[in-house]
């Protein structure tokens, strides 16, 4: 069956197996778990063949889109690891405000493409995250207060099932599979090869601000976060301690600048920085 796969097939002990296994995880803490086979799929037919290979050899299946997983959940013993990082096709219908994207494309790359047509999709804040795992796990991204979790902007998926069948799922066909795809994460019981998504008009700017307080200011800071977090189109998050100083950090992201969002509000005294207004695509 592996001879029918166009992409590279690596078995344990093969040259480049170990380097590819380690590259499958984005950080240095690669878990000591070893797939029996790694398939670098070049297309959807390769995904079908990889699933059939797993069935023939009695192996389970794990899936990697971009590998941005703290736990390395896609690295599992006794599996065929299907690497989708080469599935990167994107298509846009500007008039219908819809598009399709394959799981290997990074969110930053997708939004750079959409920016050329003045369009937007709520991808994640980290530039290195591919959309496959991001969308399957819900996807809290830019402009989340406007559009909700990114998975709510997914209107359909193309998948390869455990039997090796290629099907399309949306709200009218295979609706249970479509429902499960919006939040199942690495436990989803099919391989998504394409997402169908809603697109939105591009916001003029977005902003990232950071402020730092001593720990003793925590009660005032929490009250402030609670108050400002109620404002539409404004996201406020409190992010634990920041090294080297053991003090809370307030990170605000908004589709509007703080001069609008914070006007007339009493902000706890802080030392900090305020980033420049950026194009929405900048650094994504």
PDB file of C-alpha atoms in Angstrom:
ATOM      1  CA  UNK A   1       0.000   0.000   0.000  1.00  0.00           C
ATOM      2  CA  UNK A   2       2.865   2.395   0.743  1.00  0.00           C
ATOM      3  CA  UNK A   3       3.887   2.173  -2.916  1.00  0.00           C
ATOM      4  CA  UNK A   4       0.613   3.971  -3.784  1.00  0.00           C
ATOM      5  CA  UNK A   5       1.556   6.968  -1.652  1.00  0.00           C
ATOM      6  CA  UNK A   6       3.103   9.838  -3.590  1.00  0.00           C
ATOM      7  CA  UNK A   7       4.605  11.507  -0.518  1.00  0.00           C
ATOM      8  CA  UNK A   8       7.418  10.178   1.601  1.00  0.00           C
ATOM      9  CA  UNK A   9       6.880   7.110   3.808  1.00  0.00           C
ATOM     10  CA  UNK A  10       9.265   6.592   6.724  1.00  0.00           C
ATOM     11  CA  UNK A  11       9.284   3.510   8.944  1.00  0.00           C
ATOM     12  CA  UNK A  12      11.036   3.159  12.285  1.00  0.00           C
ATOM     13  CA  UNK A  13      14.726   2.617  11.584  1.00  0.00           C
ATOM     14  CA  UNK A  14      14.631   4.298   8.177  1.00  0.00           C
ATOM     15  CA  UNK A  15      17.055   7.065   7.355  1.00  0.00           C
ATOM     16  CA  UNK A  16      15.548  10.433   8.365  1.00  0.00           C
ATOM     17  CA  UNK A  17      12.819   8.770  10.483  1.00  0.00           C
ATOM     18  CA  UNK A  18      14.124  10.121  13.789  1.00  0.00           C
ATOM     19  CA  UNK A  19      14.867  13.617  12.500  1.00  0.00           C
ATOM     20  CA  UNK A  20      11.378  13.780  10.990  1.00  0.00           C
ATOM     21  CA  UNK A  21       9.812  12.489  14.206  1.00  0.00           C
ATOM     22  CA  UNK A  22      11.542  15.233  16.176  1.00  0.00           C
ATOM     23  CA  UNK A  23      10.632  17.877  13.596  1.00  0.00           C
ATOM     24  CA  UNK A  24       6.998  16.855  14.026  1.00  0.00           C
ATOM     25  CA  UNK A  25       6.996  18.619  17.407  1.00  0.00           C
ATOM     26  CA  UNK A  26       7.602  22.370  17.499  1.00  0.00           C
ATOM     27  CA  UNK A  27       9.569  22.477  20.784  1.00  0.00           C
ATOM     28  CA  UNK A  28      12.622  20.663  22.140  1.00  0.00           C
ATOM     29  CA  UNK A  29      10.683  18.563  24.666  1.00  0.00           C
ATOM     30  CA  UNK A  30       9.815  15.845  22.153  1.00  0.00           C
ATOM     31  CA  UNK A  31       8.035  12.978  23.954  1.00  0.00           C
ATOM     32  CA  UNK A  32       9.486   9.461  23.820  1.00  0.00           C
ATOM     33  CA  UNK A  33       6.674   8.116  21.675  1.00  0.00           C
ATOM     34  CA  UNK A  34       7.353   6.490  18.319  1.00  0.00           C
ATOM     35  CA  UNK A  35       4.935   6.040  15.398  1.00  0.00           C
ATOM     36  CA  UNK A  36       5.565   2.884  13.414  1.00  0.00           C
ATOM     37  CA  UNK A  37       5.173   4.797  10.156  1.00  0.00           C
ATOM     38  CA  UNK A  38       5.284   8.485   9.236  1.00  0.00           C
ATOM     39  CA  UNK A  39       3.487   9.444   6.018  1.00  0.00           C
ATOM     40  CA  UNK A  40       4.174  12.904   4.582  1.00  0.00           C
ATOM     41  CA  UNK A  41       1.024  13.255   2.505  1.00  0.00           C
ATOM     42  CA  UNK A  42       1.250  15.311  -0.684  1.00  0.00           C
ATOM     43  CA  UNK A  43      -2.470  15.220  -1.489  1.00  0.00           C
ATOM     44  CA  UNK A  44      -5.818  13.829  -0.383  1.00  0.00           C
ATOM     45  CA  UNK A  45      -5.259  10.536  -2.198  1.00  0.00           C
ATOM     46  CA  UNK A  46      -2.169  10.031  -0.027  1.00  0.00           C
ATOM     47  CA  UNK A  47      -4.330  10.479   3.069  1.00  0.00           C
ATOM     48  CA  UNK A  48      -6.733   7.775   1.849  1.00  0.00           C
ATOM     49  CA  UNK A  49      -3.817   5.440   1.128  1.00  0.00           C
ATOM     50  CA  UNK A  50      -2.270   6.148   4.545  1.00  0.00           C
ATOM     51  CA  UNK A  51      -5.533   5.255   6.299  1.00  0.00           C
ATOM     52  CA  UNK A  52      -5.741   2.039   4.284  1.00  0.00           C
ATOM     53  CA  UNK A  53      -2.123   1.263   5.174  1.00  0.00           C
ATOM     54  CA  UNK A  54      -2.954   1.613   8.868  1.00  0.00           C
ATOM     55  CA  UNK A  55      -5.952  -0.698   8.472  1.00  0.00           C
ATOM     56  CA  UNK A  56      -3.894  -3.336   6.674  1.00  0.00           C
ATOM     57  CA  UNK A  57      -1.152  -3.311   9.327  1.00  0.00           C
ATOM     58  CA  UNK A  58      -3.474  -3.067  12.326  1.00  0.00           C
ATOM     59  CA  UNK A  59      -2.150   0.318  13.412  1.00  0.00           C
ATOM     60  CA  UNK A  60      -3.944   3.301  14.856  1.00  0.00           C
ATOM     61  CA  UNK A  61      -3.837   6.730  13.207  1.00  0.00           C
ATOM     62  CA  UNK A  62      -2.473  10.032  14.445  1.00  0.00           C
ATOM     63  CA  UNK A  63      -2.600  13.297  12.524  1.00  0.00           C
ATOM     64  CA  UNK A  64      -0.301  16.324  12.386  1.00  0.00           C
ATOM     65  CA  UNK A  65      -1.043  19.603  10.627  1.00  0.00           C
ATOM     66  CA  UNK A  66       1.640  21.933  11.974  1.00  0.00           C
ATOM     67  CA  UNK A  67       2.862  20.217  15.131  1.00  0.00           C
ATOM     68  CA  UNK A  68       2.127  23.146  17.455  1.00  0.00           C
ATOM     69  CA  UNK A  69       1.106  20.965  20.376  1.00  0.00           C
ATOM     70  CA  UNK A  70       2.651  21.346  23.825  1.00  0.00           C
ATOM     71  CA  UNK A  71       2.003  17.682  24.609  1.00  0.00           C
ATOM     72  CA  UNK A  72       2.972  16.392  21.174  1.00  0.00           C
ATOM     73  CA  UNK A  73      -0.369  14.599  21.104  1.00  0.00           C
ATOM     74  CA  UNK A  74       0.170  13.518  17.494  1.00  0.00           C
ATOM     75  CA  UNK A  75       3.258  11.486  18.473  1.00  0.00           C
ATOM     76  CA  UNK A  76       1.866   8.139  19.613  1.00  0.00           C
ATOM     77  CA  UNK A  77       3.258   4.626  19.807  1.00  0.00           C
ATOM     78  CA  UNK A  78       1.860   2.027  17.440  1.00  0.00           C
ATOM     79  CA  UNK A  79       0.458   4.461  14.895  1.00  0.00           C
ATOM     80  CA  UNK A  80       0.672   5.697  11.374  1.00  0.00           C
ATOM     81  CA  UNK A  81       1.371   9.410  11.739  1.00  0.00           C
ATOM     82  CA  UNK A  82      -0.227  11.249   8.809  1.00  0.00           C
ATOM     83  CA  UNK A  83       1.600  14.543   8.348  1.00  0.00           C
ATOM     84  CA  UNK A  84      -0.622  17.066   6.527  1.00  0.00           C
ATOM     85  CA  UNK A  85       1.850  19.957   6.462  1.00  0.00           C
ATOM     86  CA  UNK A  86       2.109  19.753   2.657  1.00  0.00           C
ATOM     87  CA  UNK A  87      -1.666  20.159   2.202  1.00  0.00           C
ATOM     88  CA  UNK A  88      -1.714  23.943   1.841  1.00  0.00           C
ATOM     89  CA  UNK A  89      -4.141  24.871  -0.928  1.00  0.00           C
ATOM     90  CA  UNK A  90      -6.338  27.960  -0.401  1.00  0.00           C
ATOM     91  CA  UNK A  91      -9.219  29.176  -2.604  1.00  0.00           C
ATOM     92  CA  UNK A  92     -11.208  32.384  -2.095  1.00  0.00           C
ATOM     93  CA  UNK A  93     -14.581  33.514  -3.464  1.00  0.00           C
ATOM     94  CA  UNK A  94     -14.469  37.264  -2.851  1.00  0.00           C
ATOM     95  CA  UNK A  95     -18.053  37.858  -3.959  1.00  0.00           C
ATOM     96  CA  UNK A  96     -19.527  35.098  -1.778  1.00  0.00           C
ATOM     97  CA  UNK A  97     -17.189  35.926   1.150  1.00  0.00           C
ATOM     98  CA  UNK A  98     -16.258  32.261   1.480  1.00  0.00           C
ATOM     99  CA  UNK A  99     -13.151  30.190   1.013  1.00  0.00           C
ATOM    100  CA  UNK A 100     -11.524  26.816   1.431  1.00  0.00           C
ATOM    101  CA  UNK A 101      -8.216  26.042   3.097  1.00  0.00           C
ATOM    102  CA  UNK A 102      -6.292  22.872   3.727  1.00  0.00           C
ATOM    103  CA  UNK A 103      -4.997  22.045   7.210  1.00  0.00           C
ATOM    104  CA  UNK A 104      -1.283  22.549   6.571  1.00  0.00           C
ATOM    105  CA  UNK A 105      -1.521  26.269   5.836  1.00  0.00           C
ATOM    106  CA  UNK A 106      -0.452  28.492   8.723  1.00  0.00           C
ATOM    107  CA  UNK A 107      -2.907  31.076  10.009  1.00  0.00           C
ATOM    108  CA  UNK A 108      -0.447  33.894   9.349  1.00  0.00           C
ATOM    109  CA  UNK A 109      -0.031  32.724   5.747  1.00  0.00           C
ATOM    110  CA  UNK A 110      -3.784  32.461   5.264  1.00  0.00           C
ATOM    111  CA  UNK A 111      -4.414  35.971   6.523  1.00  0.00           C
ATOM    112  CA  UNK A 112      -1.596  37.383   4.394  1.00  0.00           C
ATOM    113  CA  UNK A 113      -3.359  35.906   1.350  1.00  0.00           C
ATOM    114  CA  UNK A 114      -6.720  37.271   2.468  1.00  0.00           C
ATOM    115  CA  UNK A 115      -5.229  40.721   3.100  1.00  0.00           C
ATOM    116  CA  UNK A 116      -4.550  41.049  -0.624  1.00  0.00           C
ATOM    117  CA  UNK A 117      -8.325  41.003  -1.142  1.00  0.00           C
ATOM    118  CA  UNK A 118      -9.127  43.043   1.976  1.00  0.00           C
ATOM    119  CA  UNK A 119     -10.588  39.974   3.698  1.00  0.00           C
ATOM    120  CA  UNK A 120     -10.160  38.457   7.140  1.00  0.00           C
ATOM    121  CA  UNK A 121     -10.505  35.144   8.973  1.00  0.00           C
ATOM    122  CA  UNK A 122     -10.087  34.799  12.774  1.00  0.00           C
ATOM    123  CA  UNK A 123      -6.815  32.874  12.851  1.00  0.00           C
ATOM    124  CA  UNK A 124      -4.730  32.407  15.986  1.00  0.00           C
ATOM    125  CA  UNK A 125      -2.385  34.906  17.600  1.00  0.00           C
ATOM    126  CA  UNK A 126       0.731  32.766  17.138  1.00  0.00           C
ATOM    127  CA  UNK A 127       2.193  32.931  13.638  1.00  0.00           C
ATOM    128  CA  UNK A 128       3.466  29.350  13.552  1.00  0.00           C
ATOM    129  CA  UNK A 129       0.130  27.589  14.097  1.00  0.00           C
ATOM    130  CA  UNK A 130      -1.389  25.713  11.155  1.00  0.00           C
ATOM    131  CA  UNK A 131      -5.158  25.848  10.886  1.00  0.00           C
ATOM    132  CA  UNK A 132      -5.853  22.097  11.108  1.00  0.00           C
ATOM    133  CA  UNK A 133      -5.388  21.564  14.839  1.00  0.00           C
ATOM    134  CA  UNK A 134      -6.330  25.162  15.591  1.00  0.00           C
ATOM    135  CA  UNK A 135      -9.815  24.824  14.086  1.00  0.00           C
ATOM    136  CA  UNK A 136     -10.444  21.316  15.397  1.00  0.00           C
ATOM    137  CA  UNK A 137      -9.772  22.535  18.938  1.00  0.00           C
ATOM    138  CA  UNK A 138     -12.125  25.510  18.603  1.00  0.00           C
ATOM    139  CA  UNK A 139      -9.722  28.296  17.747  1.00  0.00           C
ATOM    140  CA  UNK A 140      -9.694  31.403  19.940  1.00  0.00           C
ATOM    141  CA  UNK A 141      -8.126  34.026  17.709  1.00  0.00           C
ATOM    142  CA  UNK A 142      -8.030  37.634  16.616  1.00  0.00           C
ATOM    143  CA  UNK A 143     -11.423  39.391  16.813  1.00  0.00           C
ATOM    144  CA  UNK A 144     -12.847  36.542  18.877  1.00  0.00           C
ATOM    145  CA  UNK A 145     -15.291  38.964  20.520  1.00  0.00           C
ATOM    146  CA  UNK A 146     -16.759  39.713  17.097  1.00  0.00           C
ATOM    147  CA  UNK A 147     -16.829  36.278  15.509  1.00  0.00           C
ATOM    148  CA  UNK A 148     -16.592  33.827  18.393  1.00  0.00           C
ATOM    149  CA  UNK A 149     -14.353  30.753  18.283  1.00  0.00           C
ATOM    150  CA  UNK A 150     -12.912  30.316  14.809  1.00  0.00           C
ATOM    151  CA  UNK A 151     -14.610  26.940  14.415  1.00  0.00           C
ATOM    152  CA  UNK A 152     -17.947  28.777  14.294  1.00  0.00           C
ATOM    153  CA  UNK A 153     -16.817  30.295  10.991  1.00  0.00           C
ATOM    154  CA  UNK A 154     -16.308  26.807   9.518  1.00  0.00           C
ATOM    155  CA  UNK A 155     -19.244  25.820   7.295  1.00  0.00           C
ATOM    156  CA  UNK A 156     -18.062  22.412   6.131  1.00  0.00           C
ATOM    157  CA  UNK A 157     -15.193  19.935   6.013  1.00  0.00           C
ATOM    158  CA  UNK A 158     -13.825  17.323   3.644  1.00  0.00           C
ATOM    159  CA  UNK A 159     -12.635  14.284   5.581  1.00  0.00           C
ATOM    160  CA  UNK A 160     -11.247  10.796   5.168  1.00  0.00           C
ATOM    161  CA  UNK A 161     -13.025   8.417   7.521  1.00  0.00           C
ATOM    162  CA  UNK A 162     -11.545   5.476   9.413  1.00  0.00           C
ATOM    163  CA  UNK A 163     -12.702   3.198   6.597  1.00  0.00           C
ATOM    164  CA  UNK A 164     -10.778   5.261   4.034  1.00  0.00           C
ATOM    165  CA  UNK A 165     -13.890   6.886   2.558  1.00  0.00           C
ATOM    166  CA  UNK A 166     -13.791  10.507   1.403  1.00  0.00           C
ATOM    167  CA  UNK A 167     -16.885  12.458   2.415  1.00  0.00           C
ATOM    168  CA  UNK A 168     -18.067  16.040   2.866  1.00  0.00           C
ATOM    169  CA  UNK A 169     -19.713  17.063   6.131  1.00  0.00           C
ATOM    170  CA  UNK A 170     -21.725  20.182   6.922  1.00  0.00           C
ATOM    171  CA  UNK A 171     -24.990  21.083   8.634  1.00  0.00           C
ATOM    172  CA  UNK A 172     -27.079  19.170   6.075  1.00  0.00           C
ATOM    173  CA  UNK A 173     -25.000  16.045   5.424  1.00  0.00           C
ATOM    174  CA  UNK A 174     -23.052  14.004   7.973  1.00  0.00           C
ATOM    175  CA  UNK A 175     -24.062  16.716  10.431  1.00  0.00           C
ATOM    176  CA  UNK A 176     -22.959  14.685  13.451  1.00  0.00           C
ATOM    177  CA  UNK A 177     -19.425  14.487  12.073  1.00  0.00           C
ATOM    178  CA  UNK A 178     -19.457  18.212  11.354  1.00  0.00           C
ATOM    179  CA  UNK A 179     -20.668  18.931  14.897  1.00  0.00           C
ATOM    180  CA  UNK A 180     -17.890  16.813  16.401  1.00  0.00           C
ATOM    181  CA  UNK A 181     -15.218  18.529  14.308  1.00  0.00           C
ATOM    182  CA  UNK A 182     -15.809  21.847  16.074  1.00  0.00           C
ATOM    183  CA  UNK A 183     -13.972  21.127  19.311  1.00  0.00           C
ATOM    184  CA  UNK A 184     -12.855  17.483  19.176  1.00  0.00           C
ATOM    185  CA  UNK A 185      -9.174  18.401  18.842  1.00  0.00           C
ATOM    186  CA  UNK A 186      -6.664  15.550  18.346  1.00  0.00           C
ATOM    187  CA  UNK A 187      -9.342  13.008  19.263  1.00  0.00           C
ATOM    188  CA  UNK A 188     -11.421  13.670  16.141  1.00  0.00           C
ATOM    189  CA  UNK A 189     -12.301  10.396  14.450  1.00  0.00           C
ATOM    190  CA  UNK A 190     -11.528  11.325  10.841  1.00  0.00           C
ATOM    191  CA  UNK A 191      -8.783  13.156   8.958  1.00  0.00           C
ATOM    192  CA  UNK A 192      -9.819  16.630   7.797  1.00  0.00           C
ATOM    193  CA  UNK A 193      -8.286  17.461   4.426  1.00  0.00           C
ATOM    194  CA  UNK A 194     -10.123  20.727   3.708  1.00  0.00           C
ATOM    195  CA  UNK A 195     -12.069  23.376   5.628  1.00  0.00           C
ATOM    196  CA  UNK A 196     -14.878  25.485   4.134  1.00  0.00           C
ATOM    197  CA  UNK A 197     -15.005  28.847   5.886  1.00  0.00           C
ATOM    198  CA  UNK A 198     -16.846  32.146   6.086  1.00  0.00           C
ATOM    199  CA  UNK A 199     -14.733  35.246   5.436  1.00  0.00           C
ATOM    200  CA  UNK A 200     -15.201  38.778   6.764  1.00  0.00           C
ATOM    201  CA  UNK A 201     -14.314  42.346   5.762  1.00  0.00           C
ATOM    202  CA  UNK A 202     -10.861  43.214   6.964  1.00  0.00           C
ATOM    203  CA  UNK A 203     -10.572  45.554   9.951  1.00  0.00           C
ATOM    204  CA  UNK A 204      -8.436  48.619   9.393  1.00  0.00           C
ATOM    205  CA  UNK A 205      -6.144  48.015  12.368  1.00  0.00           C
ATOM    206  CA  UNK A 206      -5.644  45.802  15.357  1.00  0.00           C
ATOM    207  CA  UNK A 207      -3.619  46.530  18.474  1.00  0.00           C
ATOM    208  CA  UNK A 208      -1.599  44.697  21.057  1.00  0.00           C
ATOM    209  CA  UNK A 209      -0.878  46.407  24.393  1.00  0.00           C
ATOM    210  CA  UNK A 210       0.916  45.222  27.505  1.00  0.00           C
ATOM    211  CA  UNK A 211       0.985  46.600  31.051  1.00  0.00           C
ATOM    212  CA  UNK A 212       2.826  45.440  34.154  1.00  0.00           C
ATOM    213  CA  UNK A 213       1.822  45.844  37.820  1.00  0.00           C
ATOM    214  CA  UNK A 214       3.320  44.815  41.145  1.00  0.00           C
ATOM    215  CA  UNK A 215       1.550  41.846  42.709  1.00  0.00           C
ATOM    216  CA  UNK A 216       0.071  44.104  45.376  1.00  0.00           C
ATOM    217  CA  UNK A 217      -2.082  45.797  42.694  1.00  0.00           C
ATOM    218  CA  UNK A 218      -3.814  42.518  41.770  1.00  0.00           C
ATOM    219  CA  UNK A 219      -7.274  43.390  43.241  1.00  0.00           C
ATOM    220  CA  UNK A 220      -7.442  46.665  41.278  1.00  0.00           C
ATOM    221  CA  UNK A 221      -6.142  44.960  38.146  1.00  0.00           C
ATOM    222  CA  UNK A 222      -8.743  42.191  38.316  1.00  0.00           C
ATOM    223  CA  UNK A 223     -11.531  44.732  38.746  1.00  0.00           C
ATOM    224  CA  UNK A 224     -10.245  46.645  35.740  1.00  0.00           C
ATOM    225  CA  UNK A 225     -10.030  43.484  33.597  1.00  0.00           C
ATOM    226  CA  UNK A 226     -13.571  42.528  34.581  1.00  0.00           C
ATOM    227  CA  UNK A 227     -14.895  45.985  33.660  1.00  0.00           C
ATOM    228  CA  UNK A 228     -13.085  46.493  30.354  1.00  0.00           C
ATOM    229  CA  UNK A 229     -13.701  42.880  29.309  1.00  0.00           C
ATOM    230  CA  UNK A 230     -17.428  43.607  29.086  1.00  0.00           C
ATOM    231  CA  UNK A 231     -16.887  46.129  26.299  1.00  0.00           C
ATOM    232  CA  UNK A 232     -17.760  44.810  22.813  1.00  0.00           C
ATOM    233  CA  UNK A 233     -14.875  44.235  20.415  1.00  0.00           C
ATOM    234  CA  UNK A 234     -12.326  44.407  23.185  1.00  0.00           C
ATOM    235  CA  UNK A 235     -10.412  41.523  24.652  1.00  0.00           C
ATOM    236  CA  UNK A 236      -8.599  41.808  27.970  1.00  0.00           C
ATOM    237  CA  UNK A 237      -6.595  38.972  29.432  1.00  0.00           C
ATOM    238  CA  UNK A 238      -4.565  38.580  32.615  1.00  0.00           C
ATOM    239  CA  UNK A 239      -1.493  36.471  31.965  1.00  0.00           C
ATOM    240  CA  UNK A 240       0.138  35.231  35.188  1.00  0.00           C
ATOM    241  CA  UNK A 241       3.658  36.189  36.208  1.00  0.00           C
ATOM    242  CA  UNK A 242       6.174  37.523  33.753  1.00  0.00           C
ATOM    243  CA  UNK A 243       9.851  36.750  34.294  1.00  0.00           C
ATOM    244  CA  UNK A 244      12.000  38.099  35.801  1.00  0.00           C
ATOM    245  CA  UNK A 245       9.671  40.243  37.905  1.00  0.00           C
ATOM    246  CA  UNK A 246       6.927  38.278  39.739  1.00  0.00           C
ATOM    247  CA  UNK A 247       4.105  40.593  38.730  1.00  0.00           C
ATOM    248  CA  UNK A 248       0.847  40.179  36.810  1.00  0.00           C
ATOM    249  CA  UNK A 249       0.753  41.123  33.144  1.00  0.00           C
ATOM    250  CA  UNK A 250      -2.296  42.522  31.438  1.00  0.00           C
ATOM    251  CA  UNK A 251      -2.456  41.885  27.710  1.00  0.00           C
ATOM    252  CA  UNK A 252      -5.134  43.725  25.730  1.00  0.00           C
ATOM    253  CA  UNK A 253      -6.016  42.953  22.142  1.00  0.00           C
ATOM    254  CA  UNK A 254      -8.579  44.988  20.288  1.00  0.00           C
ATOM    255  CA  UNK A 255      -9.812  45.825  16.830  1.00  0.00           C
ATOM    256  CA  UNK A 256      -9.817  49.418  18.055  1.00  0.00           C
ATOM    257  CA  UNK A 257      -6.983  51.394  19.600  1.00  0.00           C
ATOM    258  CA  UNK A 258      -6.888  51.956  23.376  1.00  0.00           C
ATOM    259  CA  UNK A 259      -7.601  55.645  22.883  1.00  0.00           C
ATOM    260  CA  UNK A 260     -11.130  54.513  22.013  1.00  0.00           C
ATOM    261  CA  UNK A 261     -11.481  51.522  24.327  1.00  0.00           C
ATOM    262  CA  UNK A 262     -10.010  53.104  27.441  1.00  0.00           C
ATOM    263  CA  UNK A 263     -11.276  56.668  27.010  1.00  0.00           C
ATOM    264  CA  UNK A 264     -12.732  57.962  30.283  1.00  0.00           C
ATOM    265  CA  UNK A 265     -11.742  54.853  32.241  1.00  0.00           C
ATOM    266  CA  UNK A 266      -9.489  54.821  35.252  1.00  0.00           C
ATOM    267  CA  UNK A 267      -6.637  52.457  34.521  1.00  0.00           C
ATOM    268  CA  UNK A 268      -4.541  51.134  37.434  1.00  0.00           C
ATOM    269  CA  UNK A 269      -1.171  52.873  37.518  1.00  0.00           C
ATOM    270  CA  UNK A 270       1.330  50.739  35.678  1.00  0.00           C
ATOM    271  CA  UNK A 271       4.645  50.681  33.994  1.00  0.00           C
ATOM    272  CA  UNK A 272       4.388  49.193  30.580  1.00  0.00           C
ATOM    273  CA  UNK A 273       4.496  49.515  26.866  1.00  0.00           C
ATOM    274  CA  UNK A 274       1.901  50.156  24.236  1.00  0.00           C
ATOM    275  CA  UNK A 275       2.581  48.655  20.845  1.00  0.00           C
ATOM    276  CA  UNK A 276       1.989  50.637  17.646  1.00  0.00           C
ATOM    277  CA  UNK A 277      -1.159  50.286  15.592  1.00  0.00           C
ATOM    278  CA  UNK A 278      -0.491  47.467  13.162  1.00  0.00           C
ATOM    279  CA  UNK A 279      -2.120  46.248   9.962  1.00  0.00           C
ATOM    280  CA  UNK A 280      -4.140  43.160  10.852  1.00  0.00           C
ATOM    281  CA  UNK A 281      -1.795  40.993   8.792  1.00  0.00           C
ATOM    282  CA  UNK A 282       1.398  42.290  10.367  1.00  0.00           C
ATOM    283  CA  UNK A 283       3.312  39.527  12.126  1.00  0.00           C
ATOM    284  CA  UNK A 284       0.578  36.968  11.590  1.00  0.00           C
TER     285      UNK A 284
END
